[in-house]
PDB file of C-alpha atoms in Angstrom:
ATOM      1  CA  MET A   1     -30.603   2.238   6.075  1.00 56.00           C
ATOM      2  CA  GLN A   2     -27.133   2.486   4.616  1.00 60.00           C
ATOM      3  CA  LEU A   3     -26.835   1.175   1.100  1.00 57.00           C
ATOM      4  CA  THR A   4     -24.170  -1.337   2.121  1.00 56.00           C
ATOM      5  CA  GLU A   5     -26.737  -3.058   4.344  1.00 60.00           C
ATOM      6  CA  CYS A   6     -29.136  -3.514   1.413  1.00 59.00           C
ATOM      7  CA  TYR A   7     -26.828  -4.319  -1.464  1.00 61.00           C
ATOM      8  CA  ARG A   8     -23.615  -5.746  -0.031  1.00 71.00           C
ATOM      9  CA  ARG A   9     -21.459  -7.423  -2.669  1.00 81.00           C
ATOM     10  CA  GLY A  10     -23.483  -6.349  -5.629  1.00 88.00           C
ATOM     11  CA  ILE A  11     -23.788  -4.264  -8.755  1.00 93.00           C
ATOM     12  CA  PHE A  12     -26.962  -2.309  -9.365  1.00 91.00           C
ATOM     13  CA  SER A  13     -28.549   0.477 -11.340  1.00 95.00           C
ATOM     14  CA  PRO A  14     -31.622   2.558 -10.504  1.00 94.00           C
ATOM     15  CA  CYS A  15     -34.699   2.094 -12.670  1.00 94.00           C
ATOM     16  CA  ASN A  16     -36.155   5.549 -12.051  1.00 94.00           C
ATOM     17  CA  GLN A  17     -35.196   9.020 -10.847  1.00 93.00           C
ATOM     18  CA  ASP A  18     -36.455   8.493  -7.286  1.00 91.00           C
ATOM     19  CA  ALA A  19     -34.188   5.461  -6.901  1.00 91.00           C
ATOM     20  CA  GLU A  20     -31.222   7.312  -8.395  1.00 92.00           C
ATOM     21  CA  ASP A  21     -31.722  10.271  -6.066  1.00 90.00           C
ATOM     22  CA  GLN A  22     -31.674   8.038  -2.986  1.00 87.00           C
ATOM     23  CA  LEU A  23     -28.781   5.906  -4.180  1.00 88.00           C
ATOM     24  CA  ARG A  24     -26.580   8.944  -4.721  1.00 88.00           C
ATOM     25  CA  PHE A  25     -26.862   9.659  -0.982  1.00 80.00           C
ATOM     26  CA  TRP A  26     -25.777   6.045  -0.233  1.00 78.00           C
ATOM     27  CA  TYR A  27     -28.781   5.783   2.061  1.00 74.00           C
ATOM     28  CA  VAL A  28     -32.229   4.240   1.526  1.00 77.00           C
ATOM     29  CA  ASP A  29     -35.329   5.193   3.493  1.00 78.00           C
ATOM     30  CA  HIS A  30     -37.957   3.330   1.441  1.00 78.00           C
ATOM     31  CA  PRO A  31     -38.072   0.504  -1.155  1.00 82.00           C
ATOM     32  CA  LEU A  32     -36.389   1.268  -4.469  1.00 86.00           C
ATOM     33  CA  LEU A  33     -36.738  -0.116  -7.957  1.00 89.00           C
ATOM     34  CA  VAL A  34     -33.289  -1.246  -9.135  1.00 92.00           C
ATOM     35  CA  ASN A  35     -31.650  -3.786 -11.404  1.00 93.00           C
ATOM     36  CA  PHE A  36     -29.363  -5.800  -9.121  1.00 91.00           C
ATOM     37  CA  ILE A  37     -26.725  -8.497  -9.533  1.00 92.00           C
ATOM     38  CA  SER A  38     -25.558 -10.200  -6.373  1.00 87.00           C
ATOM     39  CA  LEU A  39     -21.994 -11.460  -6.052  1.00 86.00           C
ATOM     40  CA  ASN A  40     -22.476 -13.562  -2.944  1.00 78.00           C
ATOM     41  CA  ASN A  41     -21.056 -16.676  -4.590  1.00 82.00           C
ATOM     42  CA  ASP A  42     -17.470 -16.748  -3.289  1.00 82.00           C
ATOM     43  CA  ASP A  43     -16.162 -18.700  -6.288  1.00 86.00           C
ATOM     44  CA  ASP A  44     -17.559 -16.180  -8.776  1.00 85.00           C
ATOM     45  CA  TYR A  45     -16.380 -13.271  -6.670  1.00 86.00           C
ATOM     46  CA  SER A  46     -12.855 -14.711  -6.502  1.00 88.00           C
ATOM     47  CA  GLY A  47     -12.926 -15.549 -10.196  1.00 87.00           C
ATOM     48  CA  LEU A  48     -13.730 -11.947 -11.108  1.00 89.00           C
ATOM     49  CA  TRP A  49     -10.868 -10.693  -8.944  1.00 90.00           C
ATOM     50  CA  ASP A  50      -8.518 -13.287 -10.472  1.00 89.00           C
ATOM     51  CA  LEU A  51      -9.465 -12.017 -13.941  1.00 90.00           C
ATOM     52  CA  LYS A  52      -8.810  -8.465 -12.663  1.00 92.00           C
ATOM     53  CA  VAL A  53     -12.146  -7.342 -14.084  1.00 92.00           C
ATOM     54  CA  PHE A  54     -12.616  -4.640 -11.475  1.00 93.00           C
ATOM     55  CA  ASP A  55      -9.019  -3.434 -11.765  1.00 95.00           C
ATOM     56  CA  LYS A  56      -9.579  -3.082 -15.508  1.00 95.00           C
ATOM     57  CA  ILE A  57     -12.824  -1.156 -14.936  1.00 96.00           C
ATOM     58  CA  ASN A  58     -10.949   1.083 -12.492  1.00 96.00           C
ATOM     59  CA  GLY A  59      -8.304   1.768 -15.144  1.00 95.00           C
ATOM     60  CA  LEU A  60     -10.900   2.594 -17.784  1.00 95.00           C
ATOM     61  CA  CYS A  61     -13.180   4.705 -15.606  1.00 96.00           C
ATOM     62  CA  ASP A  62     -10.746   6.226 -13.098  1.00 95.00           C
ATOM     63  CA  SER A  63     -12.744   4.541 -10.337  1.00 95.00           C
ATOM     64  CA  MET A  64     -11.978   2.651  -7.119  1.00 93.00           C
ATOM     65  CA  ILE A  65     -13.980  -0.574  -7.185  1.00 92.00           C
ATOM     66  CA  ASP A  66     -12.451  -2.679  -4.428  1.00 86.00           C
ATOM     67  CA  ASP A  67     -13.283  -4.623  -1.266  1.00 78.00           C
ATOM     68  CA  TYR A  68     -15.134  -2.474   1.257  1.00 76.00           C
ATOM     69  CA  GLU A  69     -15.533   0.358  -1.230  1.00 80.00           C
ATOM     70  CA  GLU A  70     -18.621   1.944  -2.725  1.00 87.00           C
ATOM     71  CA  GLU A  71     -18.338   3.297  -6.256  1.00 92.00           C
ATOM     72  CA  VAL A  72     -20.615   4.801  -8.877  1.00 95.00           C
ATOM     73  CA  ILE A  73     -19.909   4.854 -12.602  1.00 97.00           C
ATOM     74  CA  GLU A  74     -21.773   7.493 -14.573  1.00 97.00           C
ATOM     75  CA  PRO A  75     -23.745   6.662 -17.723  1.00 96.00           C
ATOM     76  CA  ASP A  76     -21.247   8.284 -20.101  1.00 96.00           C
ATOM     77  CA  GLN A  77     -18.571   5.727 -19.105  1.00 97.00           C
ATOM     78  CA  LEU A  78     -20.677   2.564 -19.163  1.00 97.00           C
ATOM     79  CA  TYR A  79     -19.990   1.815 -22.822  1.00 96.00           C
ATOM     80  CA  LEU A  80     -16.305   1.326 -21.841  1.00 96.00           C
ATOM     81  CA  ILE A  81     -17.347  -1.402 -19.419  1.00 96.00           C
ATOM     82  CA  VAL A  82     -19.575  -3.066 -22.039  1.00 97.00           C
ATOM     83  CA  ARG A  83     -16.594  -3.382 -24.374  1.00 95.00           C
ATOM     84  CA  LEU A  84     -14.462  -4.778 -21.561  1.00 94.00           C
ATOM     85  CA  ILE A  85     -17.143  -7.300 -20.603  1.00 94.00           C
ATOM     86  CA  ASP A  86     -17.408  -8.448 -24.218  1.00 94.00           C
ATOM     87  CA  GLN A  87     -13.632  -9.031 -24.309  1.00 92.00           C
ATOM     88  CA  GLU A  88     -13.453 -10.736 -20.922  1.00 90.00           C
ATOM     89  CA  TYR A  89     -16.383 -13.047 -21.704  1.00 90.00           C
ATOM     90  CA  GLN A  90     -14.128 -14.812 -24.210  1.00 88.00           C
ATOM     91  CA  ASN A  91     -11.642 -15.678 -21.400  1.00 84.00           C
ATOM     92  CA  VAL A  92     -14.198 -17.230 -19.058  1.00 89.00           C
ATOM     93  CA  SER A  93     -14.716 -20.981 -18.821  1.00 88.00           C
ATOM     94  CA  SER A  94     -16.835 -21.124 -15.658  1.00 89.00           C
ATOM     95  CA  PRO A  95     -20.546 -21.519 -16.517  1.00 92.00           C
ATOM     96  CA  SER A  96     -21.610 -19.392 -13.543  1.00 90.00           C
ATOM     97  CA  LEU A  97     -19.179 -16.608 -14.512  1.00 91.00           C
ATOM     98  CA  LYS A  98     -20.516 -16.696 -18.059  1.00 93.00           C
ATOM     99  CA  ILE A  99     -24.003 -16.168 -16.614  1.00 92.00           C
ATOM    100  CA  PHE A 100     -22.669 -13.305 -14.497  1.00 92.00           C
ATOM    101  CA  PHE A 101     -21.090 -11.616 -17.535  1.00 93.00           C
ATOM    102  CA  LYS A 102     -24.328 -11.904 -19.517  1.00 95.00           C
ATOM    103  CA  SER A 103     -26.340 -10.471 -16.613  1.00 95.00           C
ATOM    104  CA  PHE A 104     -23.807  -7.694 -16.080  1.00 95.00           C
ATOM    105  CA  ARG A 105     -23.918  -6.747 -19.757  1.00 96.00           C
ATOM    106  CA  GLU A 106     -27.738  -6.654 -19.676  1.00 97.00           C
ATOM    107  CA  LEU A 107     -27.661  -4.425 -16.587  1.00 97.00           C
ATOM    108  CA  LEU A 108     -25.187  -2.089 -18.315  1.00 97.00           C
ATOM    109  CA  GLU A 109     -27.299  -1.937 -21.482  1.00 97.00           C
ATOM    110  CA  LYS A 110     -30.399  -1.008 -19.464  1.00 97.00           C
ATOM    111  CA  ALA A 111     -28.466   1.647 -17.567  1.00 97.00           C
ATOM    112  CA  ILE A 112     -27.121   3.132 -20.813  1.00 97.00           C
ATOM    113  CA  GLU A 113     -30.577   3.094 -22.393  1.00 96.00           C
ATOM    114  CA  ASN A 114     -32.090   4.838 -19.356  1.00 95.00           C
ATOM    115  CA  GLN A 115     -29.062   7.112 -18.804  1.00 97.00           C
ATOM    116  CA  LYS A 116     -28.658   5.846 -15.228  1.00 97.00           C
ATOM    117  CA  PRO A 117     -25.427   5.210 -13.302  1.00 97.00           C
ATOM    118  CA  VAL A 118     -24.218   1.842 -12.077  1.00 97.00           C
ATOM    119  CA  PHE A 119     -23.266   1.360  -8.430  1.00 94.00           C
ATOM    120  CA  PHE A 120     -20.767  -1.154  -7.061  1.00 92.00           C
ATOM    121  CA  ILE A 121     -20.667  -2.213  -3.402  1.00 88.00           C
ATOM    122  CA  PHE A 122     -18.187  -4.865  -2.289  1.00 82.00           C
TER     123      PHE A 122
END
């Protein structure tokens, strides 16, 4: 199954090497252990785009996180996103976006600790 079918509109990081190996092929043939944040709430999704969070990540990481794109950020760049998230959290008034930012930061911290990449599918 293509990864976009499993994790559409989400951010995720593998929890083990088997999951990372499959994710890097953008195809899944058996259940994987991942940390996942869904962005299926249209208001939150729009709010993140309005804040230009993904554009800022793209600028920091030379990536292409965008609608209908799949992107992976390697572990050595994740600390840049953590700093950005900490800054952007101060500009957020929406309670659900604040929850998203906290969850996103936790996912990033786990990925850094485990030296695993973070995948974006929108």
